[in-house]
PDB file of C-alpha atoms in Angstrom:
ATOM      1  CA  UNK A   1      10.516  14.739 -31.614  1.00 56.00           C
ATOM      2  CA  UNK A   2       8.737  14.228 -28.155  1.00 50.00           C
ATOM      3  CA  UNK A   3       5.429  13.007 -29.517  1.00 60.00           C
ATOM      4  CA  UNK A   4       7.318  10.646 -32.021  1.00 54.00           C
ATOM      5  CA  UNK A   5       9.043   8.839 -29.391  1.00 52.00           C
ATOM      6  CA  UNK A   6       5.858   8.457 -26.740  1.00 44.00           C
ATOM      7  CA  UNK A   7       3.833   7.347 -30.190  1.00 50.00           C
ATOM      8  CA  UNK A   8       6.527   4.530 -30.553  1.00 45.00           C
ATOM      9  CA  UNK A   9       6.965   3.923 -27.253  1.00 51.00           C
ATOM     10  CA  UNK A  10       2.992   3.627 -27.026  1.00 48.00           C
ATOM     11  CA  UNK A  11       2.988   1.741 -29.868  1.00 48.00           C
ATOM     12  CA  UNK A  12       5.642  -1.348 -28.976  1.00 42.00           C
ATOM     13  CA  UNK A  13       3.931  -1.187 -25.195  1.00 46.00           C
ATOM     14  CA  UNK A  14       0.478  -2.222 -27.179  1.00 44.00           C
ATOM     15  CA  UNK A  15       2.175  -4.553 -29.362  1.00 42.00           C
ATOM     16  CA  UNK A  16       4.288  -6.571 -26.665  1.00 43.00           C
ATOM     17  CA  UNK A  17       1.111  -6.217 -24.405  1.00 42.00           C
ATOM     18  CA  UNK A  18      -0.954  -8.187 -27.213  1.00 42.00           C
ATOM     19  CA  UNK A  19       1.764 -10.828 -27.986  1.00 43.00           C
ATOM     20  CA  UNK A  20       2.001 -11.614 -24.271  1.00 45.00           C
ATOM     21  CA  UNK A  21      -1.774 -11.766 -24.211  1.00 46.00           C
ATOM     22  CA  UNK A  22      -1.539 -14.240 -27.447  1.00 54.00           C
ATOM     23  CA  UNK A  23       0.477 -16.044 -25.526  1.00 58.00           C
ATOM     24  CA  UNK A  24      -1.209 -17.013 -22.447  1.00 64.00           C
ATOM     25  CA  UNK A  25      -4.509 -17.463 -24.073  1.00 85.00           C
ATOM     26  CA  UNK A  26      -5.620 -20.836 -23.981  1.00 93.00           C
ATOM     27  CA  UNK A  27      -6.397 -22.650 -27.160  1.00 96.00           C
ATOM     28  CA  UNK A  28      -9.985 -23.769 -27.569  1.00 95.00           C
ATOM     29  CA  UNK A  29     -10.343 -27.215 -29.732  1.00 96.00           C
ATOM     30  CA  UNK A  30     -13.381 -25.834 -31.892  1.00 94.00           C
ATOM     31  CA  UNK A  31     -12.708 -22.433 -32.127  1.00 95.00           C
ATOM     32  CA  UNK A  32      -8.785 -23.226 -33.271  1.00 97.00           C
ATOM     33  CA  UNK A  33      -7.519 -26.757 -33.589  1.00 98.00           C
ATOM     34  CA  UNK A  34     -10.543 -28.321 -34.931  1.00 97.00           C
ATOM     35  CA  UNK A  35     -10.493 -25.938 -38.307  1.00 96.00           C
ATOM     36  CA  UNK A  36      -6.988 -26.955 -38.846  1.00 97.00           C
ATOM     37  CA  UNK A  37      -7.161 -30.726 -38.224  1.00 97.00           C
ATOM     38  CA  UNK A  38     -10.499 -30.665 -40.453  1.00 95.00           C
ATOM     39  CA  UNK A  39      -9.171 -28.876 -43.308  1.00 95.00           C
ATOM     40  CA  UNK A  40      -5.546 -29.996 -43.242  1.00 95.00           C
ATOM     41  CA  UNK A  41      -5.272 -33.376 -41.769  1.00 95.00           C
ATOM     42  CA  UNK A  42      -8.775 -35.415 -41.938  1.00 95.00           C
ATOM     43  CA  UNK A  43      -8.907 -36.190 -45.635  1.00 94.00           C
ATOM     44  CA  UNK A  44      -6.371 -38.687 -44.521  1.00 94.00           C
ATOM     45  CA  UNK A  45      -6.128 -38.938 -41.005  1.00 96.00           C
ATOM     46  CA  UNK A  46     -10.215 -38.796 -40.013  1.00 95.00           C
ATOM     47  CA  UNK A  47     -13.300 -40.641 -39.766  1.00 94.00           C
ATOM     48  CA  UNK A  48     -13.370 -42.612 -43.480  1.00 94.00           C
ATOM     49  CA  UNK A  49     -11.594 -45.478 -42.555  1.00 93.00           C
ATOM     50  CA  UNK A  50     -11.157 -46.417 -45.996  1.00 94.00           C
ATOM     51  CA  UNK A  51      -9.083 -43.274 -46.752  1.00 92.00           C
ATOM     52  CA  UNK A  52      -6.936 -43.560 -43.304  1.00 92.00           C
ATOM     53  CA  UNK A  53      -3.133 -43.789 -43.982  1.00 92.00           C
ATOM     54  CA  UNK A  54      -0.652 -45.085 -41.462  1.00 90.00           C
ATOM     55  CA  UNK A  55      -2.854 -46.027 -39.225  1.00 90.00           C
ATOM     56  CA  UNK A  56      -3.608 -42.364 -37.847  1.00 94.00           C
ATOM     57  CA  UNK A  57      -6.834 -41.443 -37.146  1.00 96.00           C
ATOM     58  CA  UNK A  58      -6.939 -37.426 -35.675  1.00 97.00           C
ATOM     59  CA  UNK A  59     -10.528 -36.441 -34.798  1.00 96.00           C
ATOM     60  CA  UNK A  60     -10.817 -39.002 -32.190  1.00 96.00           C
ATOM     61  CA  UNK A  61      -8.270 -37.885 -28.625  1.00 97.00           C
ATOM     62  CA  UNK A  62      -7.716 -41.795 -27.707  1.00 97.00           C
ATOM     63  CA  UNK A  63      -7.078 -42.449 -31.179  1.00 96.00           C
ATOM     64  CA  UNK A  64      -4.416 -39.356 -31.461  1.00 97.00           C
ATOM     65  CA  UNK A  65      -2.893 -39.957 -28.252  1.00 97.00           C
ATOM     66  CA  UNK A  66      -2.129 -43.800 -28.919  1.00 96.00           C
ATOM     67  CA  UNK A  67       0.933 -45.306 -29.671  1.00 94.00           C
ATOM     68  CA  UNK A  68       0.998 -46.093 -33.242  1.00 90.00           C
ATOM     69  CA  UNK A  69       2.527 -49.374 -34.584  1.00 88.00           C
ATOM     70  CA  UNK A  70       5.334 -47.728 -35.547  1.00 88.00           C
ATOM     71  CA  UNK A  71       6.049 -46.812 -31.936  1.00 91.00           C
ATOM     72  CA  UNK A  72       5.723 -42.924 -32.275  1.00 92.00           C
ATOM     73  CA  UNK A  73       2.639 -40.760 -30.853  1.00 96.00           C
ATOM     74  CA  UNK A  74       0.414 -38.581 -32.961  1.00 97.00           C
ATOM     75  CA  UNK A  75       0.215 -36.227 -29.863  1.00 98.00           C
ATOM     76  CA  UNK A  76       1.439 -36.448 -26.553  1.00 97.00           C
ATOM     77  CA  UNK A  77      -0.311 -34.295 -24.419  1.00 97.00           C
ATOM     78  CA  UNK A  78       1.822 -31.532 -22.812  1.00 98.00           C
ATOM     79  CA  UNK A  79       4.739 -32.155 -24.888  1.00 97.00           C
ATOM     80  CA  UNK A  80       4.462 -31.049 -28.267  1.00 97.00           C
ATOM     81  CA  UNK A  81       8.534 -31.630 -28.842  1.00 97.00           C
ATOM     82  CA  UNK A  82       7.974 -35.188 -28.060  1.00 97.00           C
ATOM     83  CA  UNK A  83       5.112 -35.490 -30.426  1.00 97.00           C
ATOM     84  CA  UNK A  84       4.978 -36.878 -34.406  1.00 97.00           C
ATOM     85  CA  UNK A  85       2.256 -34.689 -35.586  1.00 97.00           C
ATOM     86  CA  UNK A  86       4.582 -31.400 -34.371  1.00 98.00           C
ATOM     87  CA  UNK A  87       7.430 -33.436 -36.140  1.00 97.00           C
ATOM     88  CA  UNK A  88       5.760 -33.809 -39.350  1.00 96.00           C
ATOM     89  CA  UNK A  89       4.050 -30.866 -39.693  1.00 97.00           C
ATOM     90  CA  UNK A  90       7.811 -28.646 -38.678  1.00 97.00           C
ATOM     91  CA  UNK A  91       9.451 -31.123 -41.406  1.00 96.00           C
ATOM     92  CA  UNK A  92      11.863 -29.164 -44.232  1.00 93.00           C
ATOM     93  CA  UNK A  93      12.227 -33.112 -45.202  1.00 94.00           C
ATOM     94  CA  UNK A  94       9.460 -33.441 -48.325  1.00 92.00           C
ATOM     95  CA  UNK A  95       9.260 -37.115 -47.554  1.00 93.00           C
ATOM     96  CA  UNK A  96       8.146 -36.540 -44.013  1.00 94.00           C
ATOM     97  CA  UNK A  97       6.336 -33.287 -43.721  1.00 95.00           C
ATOM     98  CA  UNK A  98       2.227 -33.326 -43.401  1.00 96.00           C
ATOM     99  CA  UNK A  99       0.947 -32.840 -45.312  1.00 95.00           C
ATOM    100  CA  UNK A 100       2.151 -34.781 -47.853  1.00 93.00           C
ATOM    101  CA  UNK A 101       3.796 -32.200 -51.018  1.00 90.00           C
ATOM    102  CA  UNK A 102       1.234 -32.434 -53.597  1.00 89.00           C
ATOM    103  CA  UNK A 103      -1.715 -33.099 -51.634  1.00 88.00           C
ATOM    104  CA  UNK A 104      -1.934 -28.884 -49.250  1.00 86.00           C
ATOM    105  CA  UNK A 105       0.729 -26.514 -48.568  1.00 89.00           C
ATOM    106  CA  UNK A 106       2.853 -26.844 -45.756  1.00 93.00           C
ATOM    107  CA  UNK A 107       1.231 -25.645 -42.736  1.00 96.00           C
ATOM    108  CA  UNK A 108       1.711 -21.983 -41.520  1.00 97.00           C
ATOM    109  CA  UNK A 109       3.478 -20.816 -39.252  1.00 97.00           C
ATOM    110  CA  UNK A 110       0.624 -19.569 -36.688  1.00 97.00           C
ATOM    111  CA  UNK A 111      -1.317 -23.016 -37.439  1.00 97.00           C
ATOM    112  CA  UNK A 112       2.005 -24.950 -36.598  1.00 98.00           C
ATOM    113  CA  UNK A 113       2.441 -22.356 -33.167  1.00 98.00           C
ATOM    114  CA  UNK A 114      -1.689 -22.759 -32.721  1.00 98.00           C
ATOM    115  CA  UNK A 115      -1.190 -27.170 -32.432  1.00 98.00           C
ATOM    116  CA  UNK A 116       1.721 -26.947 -30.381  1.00 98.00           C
ATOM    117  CA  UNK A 117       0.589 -24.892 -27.886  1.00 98.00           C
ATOM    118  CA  UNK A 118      -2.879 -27.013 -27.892  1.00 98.00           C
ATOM    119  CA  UNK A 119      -0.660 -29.737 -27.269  1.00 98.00           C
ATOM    120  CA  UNK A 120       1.533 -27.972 -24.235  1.00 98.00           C
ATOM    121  CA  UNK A 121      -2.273 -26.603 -22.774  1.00 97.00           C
ATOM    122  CA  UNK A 122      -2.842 -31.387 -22.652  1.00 97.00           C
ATOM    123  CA  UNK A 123      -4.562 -31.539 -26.218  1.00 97.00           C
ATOM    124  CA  UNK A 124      -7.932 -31.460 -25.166  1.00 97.00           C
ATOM    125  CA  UNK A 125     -10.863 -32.363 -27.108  1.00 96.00           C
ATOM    126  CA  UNK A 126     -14.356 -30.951 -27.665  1.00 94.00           C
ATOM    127  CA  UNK A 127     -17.110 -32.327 -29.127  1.00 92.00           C
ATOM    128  CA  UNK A 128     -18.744 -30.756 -32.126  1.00 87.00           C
ATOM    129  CA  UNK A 129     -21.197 -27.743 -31.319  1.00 86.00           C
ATOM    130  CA  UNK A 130     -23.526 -29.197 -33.115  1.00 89.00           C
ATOM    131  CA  UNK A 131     -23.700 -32.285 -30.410  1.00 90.00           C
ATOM    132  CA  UNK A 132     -23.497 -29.617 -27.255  1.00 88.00           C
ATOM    133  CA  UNK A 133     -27.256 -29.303 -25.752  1.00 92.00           C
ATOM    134  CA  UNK A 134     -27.602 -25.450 -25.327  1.00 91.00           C
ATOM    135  CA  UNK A 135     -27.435 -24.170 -22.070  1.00 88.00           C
ATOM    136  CA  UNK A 136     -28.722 -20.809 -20.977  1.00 87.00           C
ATOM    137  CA  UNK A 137     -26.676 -18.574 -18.787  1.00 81.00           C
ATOM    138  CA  UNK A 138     -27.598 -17.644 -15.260  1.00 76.00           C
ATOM    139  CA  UNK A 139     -28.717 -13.979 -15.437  1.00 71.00           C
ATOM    140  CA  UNK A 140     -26.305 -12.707 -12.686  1.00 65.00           C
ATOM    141  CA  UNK A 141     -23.544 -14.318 -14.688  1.00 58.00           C
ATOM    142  CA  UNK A 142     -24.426 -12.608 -17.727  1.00 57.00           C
ATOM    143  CA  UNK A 143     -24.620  -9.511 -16.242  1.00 60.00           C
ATOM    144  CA  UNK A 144     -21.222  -9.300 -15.468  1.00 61.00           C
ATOM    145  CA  UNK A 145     -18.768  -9.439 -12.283  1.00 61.00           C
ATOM    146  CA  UNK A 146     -20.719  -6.032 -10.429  1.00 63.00           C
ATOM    147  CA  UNK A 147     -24.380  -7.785 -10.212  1.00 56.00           C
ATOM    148  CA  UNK A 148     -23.688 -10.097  -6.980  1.00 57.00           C
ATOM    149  CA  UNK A 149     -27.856 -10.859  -6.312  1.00 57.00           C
ATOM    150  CA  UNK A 150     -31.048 -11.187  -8.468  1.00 54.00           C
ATOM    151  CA  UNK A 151     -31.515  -7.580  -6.744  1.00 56.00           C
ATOM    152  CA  UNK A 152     -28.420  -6.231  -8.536  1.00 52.00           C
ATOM    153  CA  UNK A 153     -29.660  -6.911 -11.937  1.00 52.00           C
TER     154      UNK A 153
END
């Protein structure tokens, strides 16, 4: 009965412990947002102007964070409640929920969580990898916190 309950208790300390972590990790643009936007929102809301609807164009941050002639924003940085996309992609309402029924399925729920907190972190941008110049890292750096001088290494 003893090991059962320090195996649960273990096992809901390492569960909380990695939610928490979850939660305060910050959101990287390429490695999370960028996968989402490109698969579920650019067919219609990225670079080919002649497929753009509404105006909306998501791959480019001043586009996203404009005010759109309707008067809403896309994405207002650091306050995902106040923005459309969160709106739209949260929708129950078939006539308002991105994307559009028929075209994807509804967003799920760890993409939706994964775009608002990008927004709450200020909906930062990246460019591509592909247009990043490599950079190699300093050799103390990469050998970790302990090495202090090139004699450390």
């Amino acid at each position: 009965m003893f090991q059962i309950r320090v195996t649960m208790t273990l096992s809901l300390f390492a569960l909380s412990w990695s939610l928490r972590g979850d939660a305060l990790t910050e959101i990287s643009f390429d490695r999370d947002v960028r996968p989402i936007l490109s698969s579920r929102c650019y067919a219609c809301h990225g670079p080919d102007e002649e497929h753009r609807e509404a105006g909306l164009r998501l791959d480019l941050r001043d586009h996203a964070i404009a005010v759109l002639e309707s008067g809403a924003q896309a994405i207002a940085p650091e306050k995902a409640d106040a923005s459309a996309l969160i709106a739209r992609v949260r929708s129950t309402d078939e006539t308002t929920r991105m994307p559009p029924v028929g075209k994807d399925a509804p967003l799920t729920p760890k993409e939706i969580e994964i775009l608002t907190r990008w927004i709450e972190q200020g909906a930062q941008y990246a460019p591509h990898w592909s247009f990043v110049a490599p950079k190699a890292p300093s050799l103390v750096a990469s050998m970790g916190p302990r090495c202090q001088t090139m004699g450390d290494a």
